């Protein structure tokens, strides 16, 4: 039934009725375009927010030493609480949920690093082996720190990709020695951290730094991840940590200045909540865009069929069957809406890809992605609603006596 | 070719019923050239639409070429119109977005004739009505007489047995009207039955037979004679 001749008749009618073709096509193309751009931008916001999080282990807890602000057990306030390697071991032992734990000593100092004639200032952060997992850093060459390095006070370092490039250029870094503020460290690995700005640093063993910089067994910060413990359990864990440290260091557990405990779970949950909010917002706008598209297409189809009543009458007088009338109108509609939906999709993709190419990236907007499934589903939805909207009046028009259709103007 | 037995038809306006055809009996033979006359509102168009299966009727029997035309499905009616009938309307009823050739070719589209073939035939039929050079013009670029000739070519292209024309000259000046009637005579000469509705004596005079409608009925032969006598006396 739908041979080349049918299509030719359909193309002819479409191309000779440019205004109504344009109106139908525009409302569909516009809807799909908006939808594609919107969902792409929504994903961009999501990716931006996610990268804000630095790609660190999201379910982690920071523990910092502090100064007491309350008198306790006969001890005066304003006493410094210094965390130690033993505190670290105790926490790891006592809290079952901890799956990764690192301790940091003097982690915020930049030092001059040298290799041959190259010198550069970068952060030197003494850490424990689990630090790699907490940062979600990916090893590019060599390896990360291990317990042997810790136990042997090894003078080794793992450097971020930009550090390697600054000091070694094209040269292999692993196995070479660099000078870190007057001492030689062997490079054992190069890493890449997906998080913002976490690459401009080198890691050295915690124990090595404690010994080299006269740090005894002091620890500035402990960083722990709590595995699959949910947000409620993680809040309990922060309390347990506080109590444990209060007992060991003799301070009031209610003294929040004595010990800083930051639960990233809470922060993460907040960010996720925001992302969900964005998603709901984008979805609602998308749904309204689609509804507007459906209403638009349906309206236009009904008007078109009404407008064509006379034409239908003429065609029927010349021998058109109701089936040929209905199928022509529906095929025209499906063709126009389908092609228009595709056009909207292509334009939307072009815009999003263009944004990607130009690199419209900021802290809050990154790598917009297109949801093709959604775009195709929406196009089909508009095509079907256009067809349905055309179906009812065209069946009615095909059923009435030709003389009634011919009387129309 | 056409046989009518007591055809009745009424229009329903709200709850009231308005009888237009009150029992039409008529017989039109194959190859006849008949005109239907009557004053405005006498039911000429209604009758023609029933004959052309463009409209239905309430009671009676209508035989077209021996088959009873009653309670046909739209599809059956479409096939009958496509195979047997051609139409010429007062207001031409050409598709404005198709050029003359495409308008003429349209009935063949519904006969599943290939595009190439039907455009070729359309040009031949346009040539027959003297419009070959206008094949690629849109209806809006044609005069009334030219439009009607396109419509006639379109009515002819399906090789119909009967052509129905409702006031085909109603929108034309007298010279063009005569040209159109000449065309009709030529068509009739080829054996096609022609039924023309008109209220102009000049037009009906050119046909073989006149059927007069009055108040929804066909005026009998005697009445017809008196009417003709009156016309002669009035002259
Ligand atoms: N669709 C309709 N609904 C109601 N009345 C109609 C309709 N069509 C025609 N009529 C009425 O029927 C009568 C006959 O109409 P018609 O057949 O068009 O007459 P003619 O062609 O002889 O002028 C007129 O009075 C007209 O008003
Ligand atoms: Mg009339």
XYZ file of C-alpha atoms and ligand atoms in Angstrom:
672
model
C 0.000 0.000 0.000
C 2.815 2.412 0.825
C 4.772 2.273 -2.388
C 6.959 4.945 -3.895
C 3.985 6.574 -5.536
C 2.219 7.087 -2.207
C 5.312 8.720 -0.792
C 5.658 10.907 -3.864
C 2.094 12.119 -3.449
C 2.841 12.762 0.222
C 6.105 14.644 -0.448
C 4.361 16.699 -3.084
C 1.590 17.699 -0.701
C 4.100 18.450 2.052
C 6.388 20.530 -0.126
C 3.526 22.506 -1.629
C 2.020 23.382 1.717
C 5.084 24.959 3.244
C 3.486 27.013 5.989
C 1.593 24.217 7.676
C 4.554 21.876 7.216
C 6.760 24.478 8.846
C 4.368 25.045 11.740
C 4.097 21.365 12.548
C 7.790 20.745 12.059
C 8.788 23.753 14.109
C 6.764 22.839 17.165
C 8.219 19.328 17.192
C 11.799 20.336 16.383
C 11.695 23.052 19.014
C 10.389 20.694 21.675
C 13.025 18.067 21.009
C 15.769 20.698 20.734
C 14.870 22.192 24.116
C 14.653 18.752 25.642
C 18.053 17.662 24.355
C 19.735 20.885 25.402
C 18.002 20.846 28.761
C 18.935 17.287 29.606
C 22.460 17.903 28.330
C 22.790 20.982 30.491
C 21.282 19.104 33.431
C 23.913 16.435 33.068
C 26.530 19.156 32.802
C 25.411 20.631 36.119
C 25.439 17.178 37.651
C 28.920 16.416 36.391
C 30.077 19.837 37.550
C 28.740 19.292 41.054
C 30.180 15.821 41.165
C 33.621 17.039 40.150
C 33.319 19.720 42.829
C 33.380 16.879 45.215
C 36.878 16.202 44.044
C 36.204 12.599 43.353
C 37.475 11.688 46.784
C 35.946 8.815 48.642
C 32.594 10.348 49.398
C 31.903 8.411 52.562
C 34.881 9.649 54.529
C 35.546 11.326 57.858
C 38.296 13.811 58.691
C 39.701 13.930 62.227
C 41.904 16.904 63.284
C 43.547 17.710 66.578
C 42.463 20.953 68.282
C 42.572 22.979 71.514
C 40.309 22.274 74.463
C 37.902 25.000 75.460
C 36.557 23.329 78.613
C 38.186 22.388 81.893
C 38.067 18.639 82.399
C 39.212 16.279 85.181
C 41.209 19.075 86.791
C 42.907 20.003 83.520
C 42.785 23.613 82.423
C 41.221 24.648 79.104
C 43.233 25.744 76.054
C 45.307 22.594 76.057
C 46.522 21.368 72.667
C 45.334 17.924 71.652
C 47.962 16.291 69.454
C 46.930 13.120 67.650
C 49.479 10.326 67.347
C 50.213 7.165 65.420
C 48.710 5.234 68.355
C 45.430 7.123 68.077
C 45.395 6.153 64.443
C 45.941 2.455 65.218
C 43.283 2.515 67.940
C 40.696 4.068 65.648
C 41.442 1.523 62.953
C 41.122 -1.283 65.465
C 38.034 -0.110 67.301
C 35.793 0.957 64.485
C 34.934 -2.018 62.333
C 33.413 -0.055 59.475
C 36.669 1.676 58.583
C 37.914 0.217 55.315
C 40.547 2.804 54.371
C 42.536 4.933 56.745
C 45.336 7.401 56.241
C 47.155 9.760 58.575
C 48.812 12.982 57.511
C 51.639 14.916 59.087
C 52.372 18.486 57.994
C 50.400 17.996 54.837
C 50.057 21.614 53.818
C 53.652 22.606 53.234
C 55.022 23.393 49.806
C 58.660 22.601 49.278
C 61.103 23.090 46.476
C 61.600 19.919 44.464
C 64.613 19.566 42.201
C 65.707 17.151 39.536
C 68.955 17.979 37.727
C 68.457 21.570 36.591
C 64.686 21.629 37.070
C 63.210 23.164 40.204
C 59.581 23.532 41.155
C 57.541 24.206 44.266
C 54.894 21.627 45.091
C 52.985 20.352 48.064
C 54.682 17.499 49.927
C 52.138 15.399 51.802
C 53.249 12.603 54.129
C 50.549 9.932 54.169
C 49.723 6.249 54.681
C 49.239 3.725 51.823
C 45.425 3.811 51.986
C 45.617 7.443 50.957
C 45.511 6.380 47.311
C 42.083 4.825 47.764
C 40.774 7.794 49.694
C 41.873 10.190 46.954
C 40.766 7.777 44.237
C 44.150 8.445 42.622
C 45.071 6.292 39.635
C 48.658 5.024 39.330
C 50.075 5.765 35.879
C 53.558 4.348 36.403
C 55.263 2.428 39.209
C 53.323 1.999 42.439
C 51.892 3.880 45.402
C 53.359 3.824 48.909
C 53.089 0.507 50.790
C 53.508 -0.661 54.388
C 57.163 -1.563 53.760
C 57.872 2.071 52.939
C 56.114 3.078 56.161
C 57.869 0.526 58.334
C 61.304 1.229 56.841
C 61.032 5.053 56.853
C 61.793 4.778 53.170
C 62.846 7.938 51.366
C 60.505 7.434 48.447
C 57.824 9.537 46.823
C 54.860 9.215 44.467
C 54.274 12.268 42.347
C 51.281 13.767 40.551
C 51.317 13.919 36.766
C 51.956 17.701 36.595
C 54.871 17.348 39.023
C 56.422 14.660 36.889
C 55.977 16.806 33.801
C 57.501 19.847 35.496
C 60.597 18.009 36.726
C 61.140 15.207 34.243
C 59.459 16.429 31.063
C 59.475 13.414 28.709
C 61.965 11.476 30.796
C 60.970 8.438 32.882
C 60.652 9.404 36.533
C 60.283 6.051 38.273
C 63.591 4.961 39.858
C 65.135 8.462 39.665
C 65.980 10.560 42.705
C 64.686 14.028 43.387
C 65.753 16.522 46.002
C 63.023 17.447 48.479
C 64.172 20.387 50.597
C 67.715 19.079 50.804
C 67.043 15.328 51.046
C 66.993 12.727 48.264
C 63.824 10.753 47.605
C 63.417 8.028 45.008
C 60.404 8.332 42.731
C 58.447 5.064 42.928
C 55.309 6.063 41.081
C 53.343 8.674 39.142
C 49.617 9.150 39.738
C 46.671 10.971 38.296
C 43.875 12.191 40.560
C 40.531 12.970 38.891
C 39.777 15.492 41.616
C 40.334 19.202 41.165
C 43.845 20.311 42.008
C 44.822 17.113 43.805
C 47.580 16.415 41.316
C 50.000 19.225 42.158
C 51.692 17.329 44.970
C 53.907 14.440 45.938
C 53.209 11.853 48.606
C 55.908 10.508 50.932
C 55.601 7.946 53.769
C 54.164 9.409 56.973
C 56.882 7.848 59.131
C 59.671 9.180 56.918
C 58.404 12.721 57.380
C 57.876 12.319 61.105
C 61.507 11.265 61.470
C 62.975 13.754 58.959
C 61.121 16.762 60.270
C 61.332 15.916 63.934
C 57.671 15.172 64.191
C 57.936 12.315 66.694
C 54.776 10.247 66.326
C 52.485 13.198 65.768
C 49.662 13.142 63.255
C 47.870 16.278 62.060
C 44.887 14.733 60.419
C 43.393 11.295 60.107
C 41.266 10.464 57.121
C 38.978 7.448 57.272
C 36.399 5.986 54.984
C 33.522 4.072 56.433
C 32.712 1.614 53.679
C 29.050 0.998 53.189
C 27.959 2.500 56.515
C 25.016 4.758 55.784
C 24.710 8.364 56.750
C 23.155 7.589 60.152
C 25.814 5.068 61.076
C 28.530 7.493 59.963
C 27.138 10.122 62.341
C 27.331 7.543 65.136
C 30.895 6.791 64.125
C 31.877 10.453 64.460
C 30.505 10.359 68.015
C 32.394 7.156 68.768
C 35.603 8.725 67.442
C 35.075 11.753 69.641
C 34.456 9.598 72.701
C 37.423 7.375 71.981
C 39.789 10.323 71.568
C 38.307 12.125 74.579
C 39.087 9.110 76.743
C 42.618 8.793 75.367
C 43.456 12.488 75.585
C 41.459 13.304 78.661
C 39.065 15.949 77.376
C 35.355 16.474 77.694
C 33.593 14.591 74.848
C 31.270 17.596 74.547
C 34.245 19.891 73.936
C 33.962 20.290 70.190
C 37.038 22.530 69.969
C 39.273 19.792 71.315
C 38.883 17.633 68.273
C 37.670 18.392 64.788
C 35.591 15.628 63.241
C 34.143 16.365 59.810
C 31.770 13.902 58.338
C 31.948 14.159 54.534
C 28.936 11.851 54.334
C 26.757 14.754 55.386
C 28.315 17.039 52.813
C 27.951 14.348 50.212
C 24.318 13.777 51.064
C 23.703 17.507 50.752
C 25.357 17.627 47.331
C 23.427 14.584 46.210
C 20.248 16.230 47.415
C 21.091 19.266 45.318
C 21.793 17.089 42.297
C 18.486 15.328 42.761
C 16.852 18.727 42.974
C 18.438 19.723 39.675
C 17.315 16.469 38.145
C 13.720 16.920 39.296
C 13.751 20.498 38.036
C 15.089 19.486 34.630
C 12.612 16.617 34.445
C 9.674 18.903 35.244
C 10.725 21.442 32.624
C 11.229 18.567 30.185
C 7.770 17.202 30.869
C 6.205 20.619 30.359
C 8.170 21.091 27.138
C 6.890 17.742 25.922
C 3.313 18.538 26.925
C 3.574 21.864 25.114
C 4.921 19.997 22.084
C 2.141 17.417 22.188
C -0.550 20.076 22.548
C 1.031 22.117 19.758
C 1.305 19.226 17.347
C -2.171 17.955 18.150
C -3.656 21.397 17.636
C -1.910 21.907 14.347
C -2.940 18.455 13.132
C -6.584 19.116 13.979
C -6.484 22.491 12.261
C -4.788 20.953 9.244
C -7.426 18.257 8.881
C -10.187 20.836 9.280
C -8.488 23.038 6.703
C -8.245 20.101 4.342
C -11.886 19.032 4.548
C -12.576 20.503 1.124
C -9.503 18.801 -0.319
C -10.684 15.537 1.209
C -14.093 16.054 -0.402
C -12.495 16.613 -3.804
C -10.258 13.574 -3.441
C -13.226 11.458 -2.427
C -15.254 12.655 -5.416
C -12.371 11.498 -7.597
C -12.395 8.069 -6.021
C -10.246 8.228 -2.893
C -11.191 5.579 -0.345
C -11.430 6.500 3.349
C -8.348 4.374 3.998
C -6.276 6.234 1.430
C -7.385 9.572 2.916
C -6.555 8.592 6.486
C -3.279 6.918 5.612
C -2.154 9.909 3.582
C -2.829 12.362 6.392
C -1.227 10.126 9.023
C 1.829 9.367 6.920
C 2.266 13.046 6.182
C 2.045 13.807 9.874
C 4.413 11.005 10.860
C 6.892 12.016 8.216
C 6.879 15.693 9.159
C 7.021 15.123 12.910
C 9.618 12.370 12.581
C 11.891 14.449 10.363
C 11.383 17.497 12.567
C 12.117 15.520 15.716
C 15.296 14.270 14.106
C 16.251 17.813 13.124
C 15.665 19.033 16.676
C 17.762 16.169 17.956
C 20.625 16.936 15.570
C 20.565 20.657 16.389
C 20.434 19.977 20.114
C 23.308 17.509 19.871
C 25.262 20.028 17.781
C 24.784 22.724 20.421
C 25.771 20.461 23.307
C 28.736 19.034 21.406
C 29.734 22.581 20.461
C 29.692 23.566 24.133
C 31.828 20.528 24.889
C 34.315 21.381 22.123
C 34.642 25.020 23.067
C 35.012 23.777 26.606
C 32.260 25.615 28.411
C 33.418 24.105 31.670
C 33.382 25.764 35.049
C 33.197 24.628 38.646
C 29.503 24.075 38.312
C 29.216 22.949 34.722
C 31.213 20.178 33.159
C 30.996 17.745 30.244
C 27.337 18.033 29.258
C 26.051 14.659 28.083
C 23.146 13.876 25.810
C 20.509 11.401 26.811
C 19.792 9.859 23.414
C 17.284 7.423 24.833
C 15.251 10.312 26.197
C 15.507 12.297 22.963
C 14.396 9.371 20.821
C 11.600 8.479 23.213
C 10.362 12.076 23.112
C 10.489 12.193 19.326
C 8.469 8.991 19.125
C 6.018 10.399 21.656
C 5.510 13.542 19.559
C 5.230 11.526 16.343
C 2.614 9.267 17.900
C 0.642 12.133 19.405
C 0.721 13.977 16.082
C -0.544 10.847 14.358
C -3.253 10.269 16.953
C -4.293 13.902 16.841
C -4.582 13.637 13.064
C -6.228 10.224 13.193
C -9.490 11.152 14.873
C -10.449 14.138 12.700
C -9.165 12.480 9.534
C -11.253 9.375 10.174
C -14.214 11.645 10.760
C -13.454 13.580 7.581
C -12.997 10.373 5.612
C -16.341 9.050 6.840
C -18.618 11.968 6.042
C -20.420 12.077 2.724
C -18.245 13.723 0.055
C -20.909 16.345 -0.518
C -20.595 17.520 3.077
C -16.824 17.825 2.755
C -17.181 19.626 -0.574
C -19.535 22.190 0.941
C -16.722 23.295 3.265
C -14.679 26.348 2.377
C -27.490 3.467 -17.346
C -29.367 5.295 -14.586
C -32.697 4.195 -13.170
C -34.475 5.966 -10.326
C -37.469 4.487 -8.506
C -39.297 6.758 -6.133
C -36.156 8.388 -4.718
C -36.846 10.432 -1.602
C -34.525 12.568 0.436
C -35.043 15.002 3.256
C -32.710 17.307 5.138
C -33.007 17.440 8.881
C -32.530 20.839 10.391
C -32.707 20.464 14.110
C -35.911 18.523 14.748
C -37.745 19.610 11.637
C -37.589 17.668 8.437
C -37.337 19.336 5.053
C -38.253 17.128 2.099
C -36.234 17.964 -0.996
C -36.787 14.943 -3.228
C -40.321 13.654 -2.881
C -40.292 10.613 -5.136
C -38.167 10.893 -8.233
C -38.678 8.399 -11.044
C -36.416 8.685 -14.036
C -34.501 6.690 -16.590
C -31.403 7.938 -18.313
C -30.087 5.712 -21.082
C -26.486 5.081 -21.928
C -25.060 7.795 -24.175
C -27.781 10.317 -23.389
C -27.047 13.998 -22.838
C -29.565 15.150 -20.263
C -30.027 18.405 -18.464
C -31.806 18.843 -15.151
C -33.602 22.137 -14.869
C -35.596 23.846 -12.210
C -35.694 26.955 -10.149
C -33.187 27.633 -7.445
C -33.809 25.446 -4.430
C -35.829 22.901 -6.396
C -33.407 20.122 -5.488
C -31.289 19.871 -8.638
C -27.961 19.673 -6.839
C -29.371 17.292 -4.257
C -30.509 14.963 -7.008
C -27.202 15.195 -8.840
C -25.251 14.439 -5.680
C -27.377 11.366 -5.091
C -26.756 10.285 -8.692
C -23.023 10.857 -8.253
C -22.997 8.837 -4.990
C -21.623 11.939 -3.297
C -24.620 11.818 -0.990
C -27.114 9.202 0.136
C -30.890 9.092 -0.171
C -33.599 8.054 2.261
C -35.800 5.680 0.288
C -36.370 4.346 -3.201
C -33.926 2.581 -5.486
C -31.111 3.903 -7.597
C -29.619 1.571 -10.174
C -26.358 2.612 -11.758
C -25.362 0.459 -14.723
C -27.597 -2.265 -13.356
C -26.278 -2.327 -9.794
C -28.341 -1.069 -6.903
C -26.641 1.870 -5.233
C -27.891 1.697 -1.683
C -26.192 1.508 1.678
C -22.800 1.250 0.041
C -19.725 1.461 2.201
C -17.569 4.521 1.634
C -14.958 2.307 0.057
C -17.425 0.704 -2.366
C -18.762 4.146 -3.242
C -15.209 5.375 -3.818
C -14.511 2.529 -6.230
C -17.749 3.179 -8.134
C -17.013 6.904 -8.400
C -13.474 6.186 -9.472
C -14.421 3.667 -12.165
C -17.759 4.924 -13.474
C -18.235 8.576 -12.709
C -16.735 11.925 -13.477
C -17.634 15.269 -11.936
C -17.603 18.875 -13.025
C -18.588 21.472 -10.441
C -19.667 25.070 -10.682
C -16.779 26.119 -8.445
C -14.288 23.871 -10.319
C -12.981 22.203 -7.134
C -9.386 21.986 -8.289
C -6.658 21.449 -5.684
C -4.995 24.829 -5.425
C -1.521 23.465 -4.658
C -1.416 21.172 -7.672
C -0.801 22.396 -11.196
C -3.201 21.701 -14.059
C -1.490 18.462 -15.068
C -1.373 17.112 -11.531
C -5.024 17.990 -10.978
C -6.011 16.146 -14.122
C -3.867 13.160 -13.146
C -5.320 12.811 -9.640
C -8.152 10.321 -10.416
C -5.546 7.975 -11.902
C -3.580 8.095 -8.645
C -6.544 6.403 -7.041
C -6.593 3.879 -9.884
C -3.000 2.990 -9.024
C -1.655 4.207 -12.362
C 2.048 4.989 -12.195
C 3.093 8.591 -11.891
C 4.840 8.725 -15.249
C 1.917 7.139 -17.019
C -0.716 9.329 -15.430
C 1.181 12.556 -16.090
C 1.549 11.520 -19.720
C -2.176 10.823 -19.950
C -2.964 14.070 -18.143
C -1.041 15.986 -20.796
C -3.022 14.201 -23.517
C -6.312 15.103 -21.897
C -5.202 18.688 -21.335
C -4.410 18.765 -25.035
C -7.940 17.590 -25.797
C -9.387 20.575 -23.931
C -6.821 22.886 -25.549
C -4.726 23.555 -22.454
C -1.507 21.720 -23.172
C 0.557 24.865 -22.767
C -0.973 25.511 -19.360
C -0.091 22.134 -17.874
C 2.338 23.538 -15.345
C 0.233 26.453 -14.183
C -1.501 26.499 -10.833
C -5.302 26.958 -10.831
C -4.834 30.477 -9.490
C -3.053 31.364 -12.730
C -5.945 30.209 -14.907
C -9.162 31.954 -16.009
C -12.551 30.546 -15.025
C -13.052 28.948 -18.431
C -9.600 27.393 -18.313
C -10.198 26.051 -14.804
C -13.425 24.450 -15.944
C -11.671 22.862 -18.891
C -9.039 21.455 -16.524
C -11.887 20.075 -14.405
C -13.436 18.511 -17.519
C -10.135 16.914 -18.478
C -9.931 15.570 -14.933
C -13.462 14.181 -15.194
C -12.569 12.491 -18.487
C -9.235 10.953 -17.595
C -10.710 8.091 -15.580
C -12.693 7.009 -18.659
C -16.032 7.321 -16.882
C -19.349 6.029 -18.178
C -21.238 9.010 -16.801
C -20.194 12.592 -16.173
C -22.197 14.745 -13.805
C -21.905 18.497 -14.053
C -23.529 20.837 -11.531
C -23.990 24.249 -13.119
C -20.715 23.885 -15.005
C -21.235 27.225 -16.700
C -22.648 29.033 -13.700
C -19.447 30.946 -13.065
C -18.572 31.580 -16.721
C -19.490 34.234 -19.273
C -21.671 33.251 -22.218
C -18.872 32.744 -24.766
C -16.893 30.486 -22.452
C -20.121 28.741 -21.491
C -20.682 27.853 -25.134
C -17.109 26.567 -25.438
C -17.666 24.332 -22.447
C -20.941 23.043 -23.860
C -19.188 22.309 -27.163
C -16.664 20.266 -25.224
C -19.512 18.390 -23.583
C -21.124 17.678 -26.913
C -17.871 16.234 -28.161
C -17.576 14.086 -25.072
C -21.139 12.895 -25.458
C -20.426 12.062 -29.064
C -17.855 9.555 -27.804
C -20.644 7.713 -26.013
C -20.274 9.066 -22.510
C -23.524 9.714 -20.687
C -23.786 13.321 -19.529
C -26.051 14.803 -16.877
C -25.865 18.563 -16.537
C -27.663 20.643 -13.955
C -28.454 24.143 -15.093
C -31.051 26.840 -14.792
C -30.147 28.469 -18.081
C -32.390 27.713 -21.076
C -29.545 28.355 -23.506
C -27.572 25.589 -21.905
C -30.362 23.060 -21.587
C -31.385 23.644 -25.193
C -28.061 22.121 -26.261
C -28.880 18.828 -24.515
C -30.899 15.887 -25.856
C -33.474 15.876 -23.106
C -34.555 18.112 -20.256
C -35.680 16.814 -16.875
C -37.578 19.475 -15.011
C -37.726 19.543 -11.253
C -40.419 21.350 -9.324
C -41.067 21.058 -5.613
C -39.064 17.883 -5.366
C -40.826 16.108 -8.197
C -40.189 15.655 -11.898
C -42.691 17.568 -13.937
C -44.649 15.208 -16.231
C -44.480 15.209 -20.021
C -47.776 17.094 -20.476
C -46.793 19.684 -17.973
C -43.505 19.909 -19.763
C -45.243 20.532 -23.069
C -47.317 23.292 -21.585
C -44.236 24.840 -20.107
C -42.499 24.675 -23.473
C -45.576 26.146 -25.145
C -45.583 28.925 -22.627
C -41.962 29.584 -23.380
C -42.767 29.687 -27.098
C -45.765 31.927 -26.498
C -43.710 34.254 -24.367
C -41.208 34.738 -27.151
N -27.168 20.337 3.651
C -28.392 20.870 3.627
N -29.066 21.002 4.768
C -30.292 21.531 4.767
N -30.924 21.971 3.691
C -30.295 21.873 2.503
C -28.991 21.327 2.404
N -28.600 21.351 1.113
C -29.629 21.895 0.440
N -30.644 22.205 1.251
C -31.941 22.771 0.872
O -32.554 21.878 -0.017
C -33.172 22.577 -1.071
C -32.623 22.084 -2.398
O -31.267 22.454 -2.499
P -30.432 22.199 -3.828
O -30.526 20.786 -4.171
O -29.046 22.738 -3.597
O -31.197 23.102 -4.860
P -30.745 23.642 -6.275
O -29.447 23.031 -6.624
O -31.862 23.232 -7.165
O -30.696 25.115 -6.129
C -32.910 24.055 -0.836
O -34.035 24.616 -0.243
C -31.757 24.062 0.124
O -31.864 25.155 0.994
Mg -27.615 23.849 -7.013
